[in-house]
mmCIF file of C-alpha atoms in Angstrom:
data_model
loop_
_atom_site.group_PDB
_atom_site.id
_atom_site.type_symbol
_atom_site.label_atom_id
_atom_site.label_comp_id
_atom_site.label_asym_id
_atom_site.label_seq_id
_atom_site.Cartn_x
_atom_site.Cartn_y
_atom_site.Cartn_z
ATOM 1 C CA MET A 4 77.958 -13.854 -37.412
ATOM 2 C CA ASP A 5 74.686 -13.153 -35.582
ATOM 3 C CA VAL A 6 72.704 -16.421 -35.814
ATOM 4 C CA LEU A 7 69.907 -16.264 -33.329
ATOM 5 C CA ILE A 8 67.165 -13.879 -32.308
ATOM 6 C CA SER A 9 65.002 -14.246 -29.161
ATOM 7 C CA ALA A 10 61.261 -13.903 -29.159
ATOM 8 C CA ALA A 11 61.555 -10.635 -27.247
ATOM 9 C CA GLU A 12 64.054 -9.193 -29.765
ATOM 10 C CA LEU A 13 61.925 -10.249 -32.616
ATOM 11 C CA ALA A 14 58.853 -8.532 -31.063
ATOM 12 C CA ASP A 15 60.844 -5.267 -31.049
ATOM 13 C CA ARG A 16 61.869 -5.679 -34.710
ATOM 14 C CA PHE A 17 58.657 -7.249 -35.943
ATOM 15 C CA SER A 18 57.997 -4.694 -38.738
ATOM 16 C CA ASP A 19 61.593 -4.726 -40.030
ATOM 17 C CA VAL A 20 61.926 -8.409 -40.919
ATOM 18 C CA ARG A 21 60.638 -11.055 -43.302
ATOM 19 C CA LEU A 22 59.296 -14.107 -41.497
ATOM 20 C CA LEU A 23 59.574 -17.572 -42.843
ATOM 21 C CA ASP A 24 57.814 -20.547 -41.246
ATOM 22 C CA VAL A 25 59.686 -23.813 -42.033
ATOM 23 C CA ARG A 26 57.509 -26.491 -40.352
ATOM 24 C CA TRP A 27 58.993 -29.909 -41.195
ATOM 25 C CA THR A 28 60.134 -32.967 -39.414
ATOM 26 C CA VAL A 29 61.149 -36.407 -40.621
ATOM 27 C CA MET A 30 57.954 -37.897 -39.202
ATOM 28 C CA GLN A 31 55.766 -34.974 -40.286
ATOM 29 C CA PRO A 32 57.193 -33.629 -43.498
ATOM 30 C CA ASP A 33 54.047 -31.698 -44.437
ATOM 31 C CA GLY A 34 54.012 -28.808 -42.008
ATOM 32 C CA ARG A 35 51.392 -26.717 -43.857
ATOM 33 C CA PRO A 36 48.377 -27.856 -41.834
ATOM 34 C CA ALA A 37 50.118 -26.766 -38.616
ATOM 35 C CA TYR A 38 51.162 -23.474 -40.228
ATOM 36 C CA LEU A 39 47.637 -22.775 -41.202
ATOM 37 C CA GLU A 40 46.392 -23.372 -37.715
ATOM 38 C CA GLY A 41 48.702 -20.786 -36.271
ATOM 39 C CA HIS A 42 51.849 -18.908 -37.174
ATOM 40 C CA LEU A 43 53.612 -15.577 -36.591
ATOM 41 C CA PRO A 44 51.722 -12.702 -38.260
ATOM 42 C CA GLY A 45 53.042 -12.162 -41.746
ATOM 43 C CA ALA A 46 55.030 -15.422 -41.896
ATOM 44 C CA VAL A 47 55.186 -17.155 -45.273
ATOM 45 C CA PHE A 48 55.183 -20.936 -45.300
ATOM 46 C CA VAL A 49 58.362 -22.596 -46.661
ATOM 47 C CA ASP A 50 58.037 -26.199 -47.940
ATOM 48 C CA LEU A 51 61.334 -27.763 -47.088
ATOM 49 C CA ASP A 52 60.996 -30.685 -49.555
ATOM 50 C CA ALA A 53 59.820 -28.434 -52.406
ATOM 51 C CA ASP A 54 61.747 -25.213 -51.771
ATOM 52 C CA LEU A 55 64.898 -26.267 -49.893
ATOM 53 C CA ALA A 56 65.844 -29.371 -51.857
ATOM 54 C CA ASP A 57 66.028 -30.618 -55.407
ATOM 55 C CA HIS A 58 64.570 -34.093 -55.536
ATOM 56 C CA SER A 59 65.281 -34.375 -59.280
ATOM 57 C CA ALA A 60 69.047 -34.716 -58.503
ATOM 58 C CA ALA A 61 69.323 -38.475 -58.330
ATOM 59 C CA GLY A 62 72.067 -40.169 -56.323
ATOM 60 C CA ARG A 63 72.896 -37.204 -54.156
ATOM 61 C CA GLY A 64 70.999 -38.168 -51.024
ATOM 62 C CA ARG A 65 67.535 -37.536 -49.753
ATOM 63 C CA HIS A 66 67.636 -33.738 -49.809
ATOM 64 C CA PRO A 67 70.066 -32.484 -52.461
ATOM 65 C CA LEU A 68 70.514 -28.729 -52.455
ATOM 66 C CA PRO A 69 68.411 -26.768 -54.864
ATOM 67 C CA THR A 70 69.927 -24.974 -57.835
ATOM 68 C CA PRO A 71 70.535 -21.231 -57.445
ATOM 69 C CA ASP A 72 67.814 -20.490 -60.067
ATOM 70 C CA ALA A 73 65.274 -22.687 -58.244
ATOM 71 C CA PHE A 74 66.170 -21.158 -54.895
ATOM 72 C CA GLN A 75 65.810 -17.677 -56.278
ATOM 73 C CA THR A 76 62.328 -18.571 -57.625
ATOM 74 C CA SER A 77 61.295 -19.767 -54.184
ATOM 75 C CA ALA A 78 62.861 -16.830 -52.347
ATOM 76 C CA ARG A 79 61.056 -14.337 -54.641
ATOM 77 C CA ARG A 80 57.779 -16.180 -54.034
ATOM 78 C CA TRP A 81 58.380 -15.720 -50.267
ATOM 79 C CA GLY A 82 58.584 -11.966 -50.976
ATOM 80 C CA LEU A 83 62.260 -11.545 -50.327
ATOM 81 C CA ASN A 84 63.957 -8.438 -51.699
ATOM 82 C CA GLY A 85 67.634 -7.551 -51.813
ATOM 83 C CA GLY A 86 68.740 -6.240 -48.471
ATOM 84 C CA ASP A 87 65.954 -7.756 -46.423
ATOM 85 C CA SER A 88 66.485 -9.002 -42.867
ATOM 86 C CA VAL A 89 65.036 -12.475 -42.529
ATOM 87 C CA VAL A 90 63.921 -14.556 -39.512
ATOM 88 C CA VAL A 91 63.240 -18.258 -39.916
ATOM 89 C CA TYR A 92 61.548 -20.601 -37.466
ATOM 90 C CA ASP A 93 59.986 -23.981 -37.074
ATOM 91 C CA ASP A 94 58.419 -26.274 -34.403
ATOM 92 C CA TRP A 95 61.421 -28.687 -34.287
ATOM 93 C CA ASN A 96 63.981 -26.850 -32.149
ATOM 94 C CA GLY A 97 65.362 -25.060 -35.205
ATOM 95 C CA GLN A 98 66.446 -28.149 -37.054
ATOM 96 C CA ALA A 99 64.391 -27.427 -40.183
ATOM 97 C CA ALA A 100 64.637 -23.652 -39.950
ATOM 98 C CA SER A 101 68.477 -24.043 -39.907
ATOM 99 C CA ARG A 102 68.274 -25.477 -43.463
ATOM 100 C CA ALA A 103 66.628 -22.286 -44.647
ATOM 101 C CA TRP A 104 69.095 -20.220 -42.652
ATOM 102 C CA TRP A 105 72.086 -22.072 -44.237
ATOM 103 C CA LEU A 106 70.736 -21.753 -47.776
ATOM 104 C CA LEU A 107 69.925 -18.060 -47.485
ATOM 105 C CA ARG A 108 73.386 -17.309 -46.015
ATOM 106 C CA ALA A 109 74.960 -19.429 -48.799
ATOM 107 C CA ALA A 110 72.933 -17.427 -51.316
ATOM 108 C CA GLY A 111 74.376 -14.145 -50.038
ATOM 109 C CA VAL A 112 71.524 -12.944 -47.767
ATOM 110 C CA SER A 113 73.623 -11.375 -45.023
ATOM 111 C CA ASP A 114 71.093 -10.886 -42.258
ATOM 112 C CA VAL A 115 69.332 -14.141 -41.487
ATOM 113 C CA ARG A 116 68.422 -15.196 -37.906
ATOM 114 C CA ILE A 117 66.909 -18.291 -36.431
ATOM 115 C CA LEU A 118 64.193 -17.650 -33.911
ATOM 116 C CA ASP A 119 65.674 -19.229 -30.848
ATOM 117 C CA GLY A 120 63.242 -21.848 -29.496
ATOM 118 C CA GLY A 121 61.029 -21.398 -32.573
ATOM 119 C CA TRP A 122 57.287 -21.553 -32.509
ATOM 120 C CA ALA A 123 57.187 -22.771 -28.872
ATOM 121 C CA ALA A 124 59.320 -19.835 -27.716
ATOM 122 C CA TRP A 125 57.016 -17.383 -29.450
ATOM 123 C CA GLN A 126 54.024 -18.895 -27.752
ATOM 124 C CA ARG A 127 55.714 -18.798 -24.352
ATOM 125 C CA PHE A 128 56.494 -15.161 -24.979
ATOM 126 C CA GLY A 129 52.857 -14.473 -25.651
ATOM 127 C CA GLY A 130 53.391 -13.055 -29.160
ATOM 128 C CA ARG A 131 50.620 -12.407 -31.510
ATOM 129 C CA ILE A 132 49.407 -15.370 -33.714
ATOM 130 C CA ALA A 133 47.693 -15.466 -37.037
ATOM 131 C CA THR A 134 45.933 -18.267 -38.983
ATOM 132 C CA GLY A 135 45.537 -19.046 -42.654
ATOM 133 C CA ALA A 136 47.937 -18.680 -45.508
ATOM 134 C CA VAL A 137 50.011 -15.565 -46.187
ATOM 135 C CA VAL A 138 50.705 -14.816 -49.854
ATOM 136 C CA ALA A 139 53.592 -12.367 -50.196
ATOM 137 C CA GLU A 140 54.076 -9.800 -52.918
ATOM 138 C CA PRO A 141 56.772 -11.232 -55.191
ATOM 139 C CA GLY A 142 60.249 -10.114 -54.225
ATOM 140 C CA ASP A 143 63.242 -9.238 -56.320
ATOM 141 C CA VAL A 144 66.143 -10.886 -54.536
ATOM 142 C CA THR A 145 68.895 -12.057 -56.843
ATOM 143 C CA ILE A 146 70.634 -15.364 -56.203
ATOM 144 C CA THR A 147 73.436 -16.419 -58.511
ATOM 145 C CA SER A 148 75.225 -19.066 -56.432
ATOM 146 C CA LEU A 149 75.129 -20.949 -53.178
ATOM 147 C CA ASP A 150 78.861 -20.458 -52.506
ATOM 148 C CA GLY A 151 78.479 -17.991 -49.673
ATOM 149 C CA LEU A 152 78.949 -20.867 -47.140
ATOM 150 C CA ALA A 153 81.195 -23.844 -47.633
ATOM 151 C CA SER A 154 80.026 -27.278 -48.811
ATOM 152 C CA VAL A 155 81.761 -30.397 -50.045
ATOM 153 C CA ASP A 156 80.750 -33.368 -52.204
ATOM 154 C CA ILE A 157 81.082 -37.095 -51.445
ATOM 155 C CA ASN A 158 84.604 -37.333 -53.102
ATOM 156 C CA GLU A 159 85.948 -34.504 -51.008
ATOM 157 C CA VAL A 160 84.543 -36.075 -47.795
ATOM 158 C CA ALA A 161 86.180 -39.396 -48.796
ATOM 159 C CA VAL A 162 89.520 -37.635 -48.930
ATOM 160 C CA GLN A 163 88.836 -35.987 -45.520
ATOM 161 C CA SER A 164 87.955 -39.323 -44.128
ATOM 162 C CA LYS A 165 91.032 -41.035 -45.458
ATOM 163 C CA TRP A 166 93.601 -38.500 -44.355
ATOM 164 C CA GLY A 167 91.977 -37.202 -41.143
ATOM 165 C CA ASP A 168 93.200 -33.624 -41.494
ATOM 166 C CA ILE A 169 89.681 -32.268 -41.123
ATOM 167 C CA ARG A 170 87.387 -33.041 -38.248
ATOM 168 C CA ILE A 171 84.125 -34.684 -39.457
ATOM 169 C CA LEU A 172 81.159 -34.433 -37.165
ATOM 170 C CA ASP A 173 78.123 -36.760 -37.494
ATOM 171 C CA ALA A 174 75.083 -34.866 -36.291
ATOM 172 C CA ARG A 175 72.733 -37.871 -36.145
ATOM 173 C CA ALA A 176 71.566 -39.674 -32.979
ATOM 174 C CA SER A 177 74.236 -41.862 -31.339
ATOM 175 C CA ALA A 178 72.377 -45.089 -32.092
ATOM 176 C CA ARG A 179 72.473 -44.343 -35.847
ATOM 177 C CA TYR A 180 76.119 -43.395 -35.587
ATOM 178 C CA ARG A 181 76.995 -46.647 -33.950
ATOM 179 C CA GLY A 182 74.936 -48.643 -36.433
ATOM 180 C CA ASP A 183 72.606 -49.957 -33.815
ATOM 181 C CA GLU A 184 69.657 -48.925 -35.995
ATOM 182 C CA GLU A 185 69.055 -47.269 -39.359
ATOM 183 C CA PRO A 186 65.401 -46.414 -39.989
ATOM 184 C CA LEU A 187 65.915 -44.386 -43.181
ATOM 185 C CA ASP A 188 69.043 -45.154 -45.242
ATOM 186 C CA PRO A 189 70.459 -48.284 -46.977
ATOM 187 C CA ARG A 190 73.266 -49.159 -44.504
ATOM 188 C CA ALA A 191 73.886 -48.633 -40.809
ATOM 189 C CA GLY A 192 76.973 -46.921 -39.314
ATOM 190 C CA HIS A 193 79.025 -43.844 -39.980
ATOM 191 C CA ILE A 194 81.705 -42.436 -42.278
ATOM 192 C CA PRO A 195 85.058 -43.736 -41.098
ATOM 193 C CA GLY A 196 86.866 -41.133 -39.111
ATOM 194 C CA ALA A 197 83.719 -39.170 -38.232
ATOM 195 C CA VAL A 198 83.030 -38.283 -34.611
ATOM 196 C CA SER A 199 79.520 -38.600 -33.090
ATOM 197 C CA ALA A 200 78.053 -35.206 -32.295
ATOM 198 C CA PRO A 201 74.290 -35.520 -31.919
ATOM 199 C CA THR A 202 72.390 -32.353 -32.814
ATOM 200 C CA ALA A 203 70.173 -32.839 -29.724
ATOM 201 C CA GLU A 204 73.119 -31.820 -27.529
ATOM 202 C CA ASN A 205 73.184 -28.316 -29.062
ATOM 203 C CA ILE A 206 69.948 -27.375 -27.221
ATOM 204 C CA ASN A 207 68.368 -26.807 -23.888
ATOM 205 C CA ALA A 208 65.285 -28.640 -22.600
ATOM 206 C CA ASP A 209 63.071 -25.829 -23.897
ATOM 207 C CA GLY A 210 64.478 -26.080 -27.454
ATOM 208 C CA THR A 211 66.623 -23.018 -27.317
ATOM 209 C CA PHE A 212 70.349 -23.101 -28.222
ATOM 210 C CA ARG A 213 72.829 -23.560 -25.443
ATOM 211 C CA ILE A 214 74.772 -20.424 -24.602
ATOM 212 C CA PRO A 215 77.986 -19.790 -26.586
ATOM 213 C CA ALA A 216 80.375 -20.770 -23.817
ATOM 214 C CA GLU A 217 78.702 -24.188 -23.381
ATOM 215 C CA LEU A 218 78.672 -24.756 -27.107
ATOM 216 C CA ARG A 219 82.356 -23.871 -27.327
ATOM 217 C CA GLU A 220 83.122 -26.358 -24.562
ATOM 218 C CA ARG A 221 81.070 -28.978 -26.362
ATOM 219 C CA PHE A 222 82.754 -28.514 -29.734
ATOM 220 C CA ASN A 223 86.264 -28.061 -28.308
ATOM 221 C CA ALA A 224 85.808 -31.514 -26.696
ATOM 222 C CA LEU A 225 84.892 -32.794 -30.162
ATOM 223 C CA GLY A 226 88.095 -31.299 -31.711
ATOM 224 C CA ALA A 227 86.464 -28.374 -33.489
ATOM 225 C CA GLY A 228 89.227 -26.038 -32.175
ATOM 226 C CA GLU A 229 91.982 -28.107 -33.741
ATOM 227 C CA GLY A 230 91.297 -27.215 -37.418
ATOM 228 C CA PRO A 231 88.645 -27.235 -40.230
ATOM 229 C CA VAL A 232 85.298 -29.017 -39.493
ATOM 230 C CA THR A 233 82.839 -30.779 -41.880
ATOM 231 C CA VAL A 234 79.347 -31.727 -40.742
ATOM 232 C CA TYR A 235 76.952 -34.298 -42.099
ATOM 233 C CA CYS A 236 73.658 -35.930 -40.823
ATOM 234 C CA GLY A 237 71.083 -38.157 -42.502
ATOM 235 C CA SER A 238 70.273 -35.970 -45.493
ATOM 236 C CA GLY A 239 71.836 -32.508 -44.943
ATOM 237 C CA VAL A 240 69.029 -31.023 -42.880
ATOM 238 C CA THR A 241 69.948 -31.293 -39.200
ATOM 239 C CA ALA A 242 73.605 -30.912 -40.074
ATOM 240 C CA THR A 243 72.798 -27.205 -40.753
ATOM 241 C CA HIS A 244 71.600 -26.969 -37.111
ATOM 242 C CA GLN A 245 74.997 -28.166 -36.078
ATOM 243 C CA ILE A 246 76.629 -25.572 -38.382
ATOM 244 C CA ALA A 247 74.407 -22.898 -36.754
ATOM 245 C CA ALA A 248 75.451 -24.080 -33.310
ATOM 246 C CA LEU A 249 79.121 -24.034 -34.284
ATOM 247 C CA ALA A 250 78.669 -20.480 -35.549
ATOM 248 C CA VAL A 251 77.109 -19.512 -32.212
ATOM 249 C CA ALA A 252 80.222 -20.979 -30.553
ATOM 250 C CA GLY A 253 82.441 -18.955 -32.944
ATOM 251 C CA TYR A 254 83.468 -21.661 -35.403
ATOM 252 C CA ALA A 255 82.890 -21.940 -39.152
ATOM 253 C CA ALA A 256 82.088 -25.332 -40.619
ATOM 254 C CA THR A 257 81.493 -26.965 -43.992
ATOM 255 C CA LEU A 258 78.299 -28.796 -44.941
ATOM 256 C CA TYR A 259 78.342 -32.210 -46.659
ATOM 257 C CA PRO A 260 74.808 -31.937 -48.222
ATOM 258 C CA GLY A 261 74.543 -35.545 -49.429
ATOM 259 C CA SER A 262 75.327 -36.758 -45.911
ATOM 260 C CA TRP A 263 74.696 -40.362 -44.851
ATOM 261 C CA SER A 264 71.869 -40.941 -47.265
ATOM 262 C CA GLU A 265 74.243 -40.417 -50.158
ATOM 263 C CA TRP A 266 77.262 -42.142 -48.591
ATOM 264 C CA SER A 267 75.368 -45.248 -47.476
ATOM 265 C CA SER A 268 73.784 -45.616 -50.908
ATOM 266 C CA ASP A 269 77.164 -46.092 -52.587
ATOM 267 C CA PRO A 270 78.338 -49.714 -51.962
ATOM 268 C CA GLU A 271 81.875 -48.662 -52.799
ATOM 269 C CA ARG A 272 82.089 -46.293 -49.772
ATOM 270 C CA PRO A 273 83.429 -47.864 -46.556
ATOM 271 C CA VAL A 274 81.261 -47.882 -43.403
ATOM 272 C CA ALA A 275 82.333 -47.943 -39.783
ATOM 273 C CA THR A 276 80.205 -49.176 -36.885
ATOM 274 C CA GLY A 277 80.468 -48.924 -33.126
ATOM 275 C CA PRO A 278 81.144 -45.955 -30.838
ATOM 276 C CA ASP A 279 84.570 -45.065 -32.181
ATOM 277 C CA PRO A 280 85.427 -43.093 -35.332
ATOM 278 C CA ILE A 281 87.275 -46.015 -37.006
#
């Protein structure tokens, strides 16, 4: 699976791809003002909260997956047609763009790449920049399911946690995994049996992904080579970055979309604290 594209490679293919700008961070969820100030020419803005989540789905975490119908509506509004090649990017080291990458791959769009290093890498490359909004001609892409990539619900994760036959990776910062702090969700700690695997360790200082050999070494040390892997984070956003990094390393992984925001909201679910899985 080809996951990444460099700024130089994108410049050579510029006329052949659809560009999606996914500016979003936890602290700055509205990325539209930054997009309007400057973006890759032709890039359509994607609102992560509106387009890549279904906030009407109560009790399933802070960013439940959208329905296939809703996601199709969004993708057509972005101008996507069947067979299109798509490049997604953000200004957060790929952590928001990976959510769009995961959903599009899950929806059956076969050629989706993350711009390695995102907006910053494009600027370092000296690529052309446009301002203002881009309104695409409506596309015709058909999305009937989000089953193209694996995902699990809270009950399936509970079974995995109990029996330990699947490696569960927690992509949040180490302090949140240990339970030292919890700025967003009801309880602090981690799913029992999960291993701490902060997303920040997937990238270099410039925000690009580490090379495949380094990522394989990282994930092998976390047990990814020993069997199936499930990944969660706070709300199912940055976990997709972990899944992208695993794919770069040559491993497939399953997403738990509800993630810690769903698990910690259920008082019946056990919580572990400290640096160890259990």
